[in-house]
GROMACS .gro file of C-alpha atoms in nm:
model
  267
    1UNK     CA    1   0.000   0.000   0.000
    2UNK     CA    2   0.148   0.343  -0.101
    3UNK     CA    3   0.057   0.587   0.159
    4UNK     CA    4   0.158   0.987   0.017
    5UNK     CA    5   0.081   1.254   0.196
    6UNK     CA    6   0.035   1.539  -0.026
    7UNK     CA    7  -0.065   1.931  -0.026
    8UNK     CA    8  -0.395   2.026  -0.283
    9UNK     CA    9  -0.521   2.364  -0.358
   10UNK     CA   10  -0.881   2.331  -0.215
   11UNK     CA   11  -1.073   2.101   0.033
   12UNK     CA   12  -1.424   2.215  -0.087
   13UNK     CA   13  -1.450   2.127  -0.415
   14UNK     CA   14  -1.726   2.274  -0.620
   15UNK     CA   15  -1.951   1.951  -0.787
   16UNK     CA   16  -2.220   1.855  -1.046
   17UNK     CA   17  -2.331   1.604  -0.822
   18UNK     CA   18  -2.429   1.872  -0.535
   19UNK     CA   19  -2.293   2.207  -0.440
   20UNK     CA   20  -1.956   2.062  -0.270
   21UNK     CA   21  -1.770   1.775  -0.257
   22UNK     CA   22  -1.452   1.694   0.022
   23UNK     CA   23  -1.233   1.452  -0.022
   24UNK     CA   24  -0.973   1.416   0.234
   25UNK     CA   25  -0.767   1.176   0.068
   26UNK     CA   26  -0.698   1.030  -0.309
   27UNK     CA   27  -0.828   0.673  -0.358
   28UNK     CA   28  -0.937   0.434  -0.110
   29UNK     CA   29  -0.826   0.142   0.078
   30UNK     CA   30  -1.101  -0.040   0.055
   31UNK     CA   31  -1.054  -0.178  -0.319
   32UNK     CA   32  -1.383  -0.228  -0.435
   33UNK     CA   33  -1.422  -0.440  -0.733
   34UNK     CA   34  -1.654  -0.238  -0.949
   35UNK     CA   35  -1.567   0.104  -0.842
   36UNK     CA   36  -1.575   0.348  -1.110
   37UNK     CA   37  -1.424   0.616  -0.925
   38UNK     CA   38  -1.097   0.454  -1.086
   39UNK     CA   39  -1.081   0.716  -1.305
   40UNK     CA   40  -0.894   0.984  -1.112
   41UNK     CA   41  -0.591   0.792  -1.197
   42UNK     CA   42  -0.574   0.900  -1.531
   43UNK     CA   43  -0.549   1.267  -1.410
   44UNK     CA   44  -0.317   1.227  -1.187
   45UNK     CA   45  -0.095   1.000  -1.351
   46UNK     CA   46  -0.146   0.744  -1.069
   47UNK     CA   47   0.031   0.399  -1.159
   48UNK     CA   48  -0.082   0.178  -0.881
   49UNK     CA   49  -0.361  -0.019  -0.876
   50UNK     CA   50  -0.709   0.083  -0.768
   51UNK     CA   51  -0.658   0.011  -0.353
   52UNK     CA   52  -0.326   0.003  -0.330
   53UNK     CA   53  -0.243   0.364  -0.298
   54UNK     CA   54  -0.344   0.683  -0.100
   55UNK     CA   55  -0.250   1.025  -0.097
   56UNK     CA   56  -0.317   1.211   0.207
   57UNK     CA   57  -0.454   1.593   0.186
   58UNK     CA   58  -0.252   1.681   0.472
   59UNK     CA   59  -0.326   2.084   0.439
   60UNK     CA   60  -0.677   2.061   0.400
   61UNK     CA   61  -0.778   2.178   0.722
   62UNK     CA   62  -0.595   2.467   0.706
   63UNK     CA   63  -0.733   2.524   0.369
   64UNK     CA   64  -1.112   2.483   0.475
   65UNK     CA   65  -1.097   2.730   0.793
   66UNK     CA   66  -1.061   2.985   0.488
   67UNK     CA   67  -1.326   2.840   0.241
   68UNK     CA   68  -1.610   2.782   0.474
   69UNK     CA   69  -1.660   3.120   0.568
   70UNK     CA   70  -1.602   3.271   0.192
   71UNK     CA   71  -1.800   3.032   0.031
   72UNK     CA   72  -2.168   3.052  -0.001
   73UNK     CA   73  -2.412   2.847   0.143
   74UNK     CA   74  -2.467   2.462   0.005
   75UNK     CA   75  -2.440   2.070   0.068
   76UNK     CA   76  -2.157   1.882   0.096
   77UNK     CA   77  -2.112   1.545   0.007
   78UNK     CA   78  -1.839   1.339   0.153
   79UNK     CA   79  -1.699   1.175  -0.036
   80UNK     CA   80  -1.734   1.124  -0.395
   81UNK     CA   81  -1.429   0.929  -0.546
   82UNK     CA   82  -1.305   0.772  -0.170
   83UNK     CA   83  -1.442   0.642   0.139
   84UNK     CA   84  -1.349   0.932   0.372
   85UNK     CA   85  -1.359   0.654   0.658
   86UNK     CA   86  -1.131   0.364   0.486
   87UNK     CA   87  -0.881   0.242   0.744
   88UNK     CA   88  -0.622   0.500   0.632
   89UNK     CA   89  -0.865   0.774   0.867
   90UNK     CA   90  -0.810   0.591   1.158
   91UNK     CA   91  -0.431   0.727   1.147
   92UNK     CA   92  -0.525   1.066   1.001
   93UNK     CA   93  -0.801   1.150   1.165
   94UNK     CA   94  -0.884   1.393   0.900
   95UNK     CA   95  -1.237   1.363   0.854
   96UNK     CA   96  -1.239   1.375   1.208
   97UNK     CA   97  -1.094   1.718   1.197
   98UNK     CA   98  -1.290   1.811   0.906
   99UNK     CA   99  -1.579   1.803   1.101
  100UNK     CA  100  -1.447   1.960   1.414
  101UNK     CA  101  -1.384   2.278   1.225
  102UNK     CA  102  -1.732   2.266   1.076
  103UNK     CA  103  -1.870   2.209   1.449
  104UNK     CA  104  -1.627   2.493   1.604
  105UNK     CA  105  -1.695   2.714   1.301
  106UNK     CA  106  -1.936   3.009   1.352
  107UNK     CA  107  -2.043   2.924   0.947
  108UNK     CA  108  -2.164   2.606   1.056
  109UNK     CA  109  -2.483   2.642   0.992
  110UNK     CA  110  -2.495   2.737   0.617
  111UNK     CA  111  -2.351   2.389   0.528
  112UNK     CA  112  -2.540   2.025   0.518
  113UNK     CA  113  -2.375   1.714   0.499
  114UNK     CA  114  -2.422   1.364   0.303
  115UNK     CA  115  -2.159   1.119   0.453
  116UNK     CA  116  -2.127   0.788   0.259
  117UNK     CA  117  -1.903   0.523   0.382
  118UNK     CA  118  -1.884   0.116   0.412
  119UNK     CA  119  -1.672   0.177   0.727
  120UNK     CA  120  -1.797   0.155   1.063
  121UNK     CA  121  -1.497   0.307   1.162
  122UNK     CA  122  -1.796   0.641   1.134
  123UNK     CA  123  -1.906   0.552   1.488
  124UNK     CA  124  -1.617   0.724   1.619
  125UNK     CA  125  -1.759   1.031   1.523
  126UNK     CA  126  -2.141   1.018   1.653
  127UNK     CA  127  -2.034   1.305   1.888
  128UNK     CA  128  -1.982   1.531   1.583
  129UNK     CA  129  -2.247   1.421   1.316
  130UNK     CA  130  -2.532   1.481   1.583
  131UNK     CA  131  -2.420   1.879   1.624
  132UNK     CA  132  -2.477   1.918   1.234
  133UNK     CA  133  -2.723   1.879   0.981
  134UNK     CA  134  -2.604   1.551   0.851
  135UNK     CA  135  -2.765   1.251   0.645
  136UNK     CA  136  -2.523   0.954   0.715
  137UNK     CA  137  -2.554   0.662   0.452
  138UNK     CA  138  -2.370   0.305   0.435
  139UNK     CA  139  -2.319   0.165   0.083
  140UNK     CA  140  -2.490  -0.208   0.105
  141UNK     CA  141  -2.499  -0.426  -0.229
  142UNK     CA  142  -2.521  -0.775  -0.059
  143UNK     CA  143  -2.616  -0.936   0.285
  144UNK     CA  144  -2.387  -1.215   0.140
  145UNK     CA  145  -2.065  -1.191   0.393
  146UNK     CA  146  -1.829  -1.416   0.157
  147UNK     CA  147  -1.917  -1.204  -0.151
  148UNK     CA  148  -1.820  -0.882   0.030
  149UNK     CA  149  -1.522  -0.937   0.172
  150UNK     CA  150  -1.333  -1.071  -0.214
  151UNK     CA  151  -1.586  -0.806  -0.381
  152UNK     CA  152  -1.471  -0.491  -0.148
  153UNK     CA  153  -1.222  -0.631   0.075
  154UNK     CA  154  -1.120  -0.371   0.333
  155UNK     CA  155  -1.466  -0.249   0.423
  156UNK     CA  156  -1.669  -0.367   0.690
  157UNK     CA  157  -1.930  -0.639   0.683
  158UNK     CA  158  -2.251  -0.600   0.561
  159UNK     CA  159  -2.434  -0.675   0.873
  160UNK     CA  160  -2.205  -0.444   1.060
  161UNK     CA  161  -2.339  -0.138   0.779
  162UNK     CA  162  -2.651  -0.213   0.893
  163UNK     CA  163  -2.617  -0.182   1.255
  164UNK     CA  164  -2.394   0.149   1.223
  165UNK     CA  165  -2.708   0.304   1.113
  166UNK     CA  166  -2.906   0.112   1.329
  167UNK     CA  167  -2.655   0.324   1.604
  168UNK     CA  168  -2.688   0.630   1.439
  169UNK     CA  169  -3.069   0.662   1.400
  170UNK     CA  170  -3.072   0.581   1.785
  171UNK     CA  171  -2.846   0.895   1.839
  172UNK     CA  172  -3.066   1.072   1.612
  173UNK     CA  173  -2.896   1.122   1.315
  174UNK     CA  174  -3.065   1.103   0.965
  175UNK     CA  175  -2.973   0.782   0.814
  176UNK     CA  176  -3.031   0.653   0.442
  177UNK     CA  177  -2.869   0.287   0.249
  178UNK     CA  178  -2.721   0.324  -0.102
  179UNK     CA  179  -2.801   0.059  -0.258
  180UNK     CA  180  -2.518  -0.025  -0.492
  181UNK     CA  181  -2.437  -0.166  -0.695
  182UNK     CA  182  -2.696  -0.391  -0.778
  183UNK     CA  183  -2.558  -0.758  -0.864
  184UNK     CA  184  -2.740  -1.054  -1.028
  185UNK     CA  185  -2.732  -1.357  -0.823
  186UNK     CA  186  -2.591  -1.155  -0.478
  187UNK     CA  187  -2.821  -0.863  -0.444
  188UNK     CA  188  -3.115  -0.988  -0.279
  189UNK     CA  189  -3.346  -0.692  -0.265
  190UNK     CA  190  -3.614  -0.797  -0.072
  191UNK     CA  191  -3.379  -0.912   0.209
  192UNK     CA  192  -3.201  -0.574   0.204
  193UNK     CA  193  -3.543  -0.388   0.163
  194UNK     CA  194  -3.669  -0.555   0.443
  195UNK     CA  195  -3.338  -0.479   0.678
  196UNK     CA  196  -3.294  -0.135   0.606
  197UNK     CA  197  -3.705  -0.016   0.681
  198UNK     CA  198  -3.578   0.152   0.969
  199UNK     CA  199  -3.416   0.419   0.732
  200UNK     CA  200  -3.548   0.699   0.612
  201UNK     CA  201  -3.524   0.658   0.264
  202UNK     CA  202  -3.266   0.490   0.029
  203UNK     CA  203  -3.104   0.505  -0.294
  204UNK     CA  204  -3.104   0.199  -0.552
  205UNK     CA  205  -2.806   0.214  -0.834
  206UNK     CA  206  -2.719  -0.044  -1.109
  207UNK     CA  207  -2.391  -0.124  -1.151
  208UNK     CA  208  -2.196   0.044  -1.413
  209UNK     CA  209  -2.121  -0.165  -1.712
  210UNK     CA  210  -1.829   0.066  -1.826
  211UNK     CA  211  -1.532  -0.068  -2.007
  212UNK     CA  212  -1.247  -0.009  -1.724
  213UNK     CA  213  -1.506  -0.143  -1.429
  214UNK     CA  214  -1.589  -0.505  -1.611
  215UNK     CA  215  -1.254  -0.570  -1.704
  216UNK     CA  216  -1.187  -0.524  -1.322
  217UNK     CA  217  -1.491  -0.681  -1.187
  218UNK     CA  218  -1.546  -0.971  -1.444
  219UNK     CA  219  -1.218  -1.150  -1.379
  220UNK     CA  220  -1.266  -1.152  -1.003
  221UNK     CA  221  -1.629  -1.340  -1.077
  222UNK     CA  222  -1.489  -1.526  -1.279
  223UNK     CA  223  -1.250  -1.683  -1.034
  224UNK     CA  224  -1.430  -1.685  -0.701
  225UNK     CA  225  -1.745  -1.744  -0.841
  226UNK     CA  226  -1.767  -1.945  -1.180
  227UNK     CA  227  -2.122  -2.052  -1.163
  228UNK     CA  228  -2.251  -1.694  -1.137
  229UNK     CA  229  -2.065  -1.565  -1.419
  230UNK     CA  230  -2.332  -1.644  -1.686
  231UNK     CA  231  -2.581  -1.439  -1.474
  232UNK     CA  232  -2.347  -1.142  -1.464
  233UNK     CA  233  -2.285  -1.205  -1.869
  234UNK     CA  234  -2.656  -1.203  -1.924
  235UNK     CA  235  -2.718  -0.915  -1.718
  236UNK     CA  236  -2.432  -0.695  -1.926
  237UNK     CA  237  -2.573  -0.809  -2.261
  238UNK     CA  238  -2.927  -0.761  -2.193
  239UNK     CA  239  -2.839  -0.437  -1.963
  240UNK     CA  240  -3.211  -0.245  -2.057
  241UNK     CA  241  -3.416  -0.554  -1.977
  242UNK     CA  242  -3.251  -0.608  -1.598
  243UNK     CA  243  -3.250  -0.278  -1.560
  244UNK     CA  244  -3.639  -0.232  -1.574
  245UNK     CA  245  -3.676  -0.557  -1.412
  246UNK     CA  246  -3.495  -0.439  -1.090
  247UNK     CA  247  -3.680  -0.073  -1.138
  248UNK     CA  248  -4.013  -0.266  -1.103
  249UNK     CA  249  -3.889  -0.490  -0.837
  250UNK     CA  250  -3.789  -0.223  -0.638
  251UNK     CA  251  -4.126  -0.001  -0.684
  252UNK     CA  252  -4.318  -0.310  -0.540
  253UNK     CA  253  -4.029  -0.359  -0.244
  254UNK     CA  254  -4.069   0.040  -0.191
  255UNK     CA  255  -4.441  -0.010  -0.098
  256UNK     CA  256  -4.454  -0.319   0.085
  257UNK     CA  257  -4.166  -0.206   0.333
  258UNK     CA  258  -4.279   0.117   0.350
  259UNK     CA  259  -3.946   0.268   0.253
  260UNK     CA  260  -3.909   0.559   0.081
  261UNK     CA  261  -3.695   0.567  -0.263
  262UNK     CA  262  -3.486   0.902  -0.371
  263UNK     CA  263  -3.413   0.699  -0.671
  264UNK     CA  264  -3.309   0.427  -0.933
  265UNK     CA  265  -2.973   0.527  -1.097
  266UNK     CA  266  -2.900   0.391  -1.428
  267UNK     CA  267  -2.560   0.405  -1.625
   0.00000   0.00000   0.00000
């Protein structure tokens, strides 16, 4: 594992997925299989593979105690392209202090937060998330405990996901699932529909059939799992079909559990 620690230019990055993104660090430990976020090593000219390498933002404290009071009012997500809570954090502590100077900040209160993480490493930081306007969400594709750990090998169990936001909605903090991404064979949706009612809503996402993720994903199902791999073939080549079929599946889920759907993302 390459571990850099490097200086950036801003922490609060501007985004077309919501007003502003933070990442505190440059890839992520955990490895996942089919993450698409694998692009950012084309940028920055990265060489090493997809979980074996993190740079470390190490100025980006200083740099937000200056952008969060001269920027204007928004949501931030954290993260988009890492898991700001992959074991690397537990050294760094810097989404730790991220939030700290959000919660000591007099600005505080023209930000909201979206935290997304497979780690339950997040517990640590109950103590902050309940003095902000946070939504905390756990990424969850599979209740299947062998699949996880070759699919996305550092993060934490499945079951353990579930009962960080179990934790969390107990403390009172706003907690949603993502749902994603959605495999053939291991994503049972009714079981996961029917753990996560106690959230208040969740997201649903296909997985994305791109080029660079398959030839990273297929191989890996391939080997671990042979007898699945027609299902995953089938599901590529007839991509339109099983993606309706899981958008009607989960409208039907949605009303029987009672559990409220943002929405059904589709590459």
């Amino acid at each position: 594992m390459l571990i850099k620690e490097i200086n950036v230019k801003t922490c609060m990055t501007k985004s077309k997925l919501t007003d502003y993104v933070i990442n505190p660090y440059t890839g992520c430990q955990h490895g996942c299989k089919y993450c698409y976020a694998t692009f950012i090593k084309r940028f920055q000219n990265i060489k090493e593979d997809w979980g074996d390498f993190v740079y470390v933002k190490v100025n980006c404290i200083e740099l937000l105690k200056k952008e969060l009071e001269k920027n204007k009012p928004g949501h931030i997500w954290m993260s988009s392209v890492t898991d700001c809570y992959s074991p690397i954090e537990g050294k760094y502590k810097l989404t730790r202090q991220i939030l700290e100077t959000f919660v000591n900040s007099k600005c505080k209160n023209k930000y909201s937060f979206e935290i997304l993480t497979k780690s339950a490493l997040v517990r640590r930081d109950f103590d902050l998330l309940k003095q902000l306007n946070v939504e905390l969400g756990c990424t969850i594709n599979t209740l299947d405990n062998n699949f996880s750990k070759i699919i996305e090998p550092l993060a934490s169990p499945p079951l353990e996901r579930i009962k960080v936001l179990k934790d969390a909605k107990k403390e009172g903090i706003k907690v949603y699932c993502f749902i994603a991404p959605v495999f053939p064979e291991f994503t049972n949706l009714e079981g996961l529909f029917k753990e996560l009612s106690f959230c208040d809503y969740v997201w649903v996402e296909l997985l994305n059939t791109k080029k660079d993720v398959l030839e990273c994903l297929m191989p890996v199902i391939k080997k671990n799992f042979p007898d699945k791999f027609n299902a995953f073939e089938n599901m590529i080549n007839n991509y339109k079909e099983y993606c309706n079929t899981v958008k009607k599946e989960v409208v039907v889920l949605s009303k029987k559990y009672n559990l409220k759907v943002k929405d059904v993302v589709v590459h």
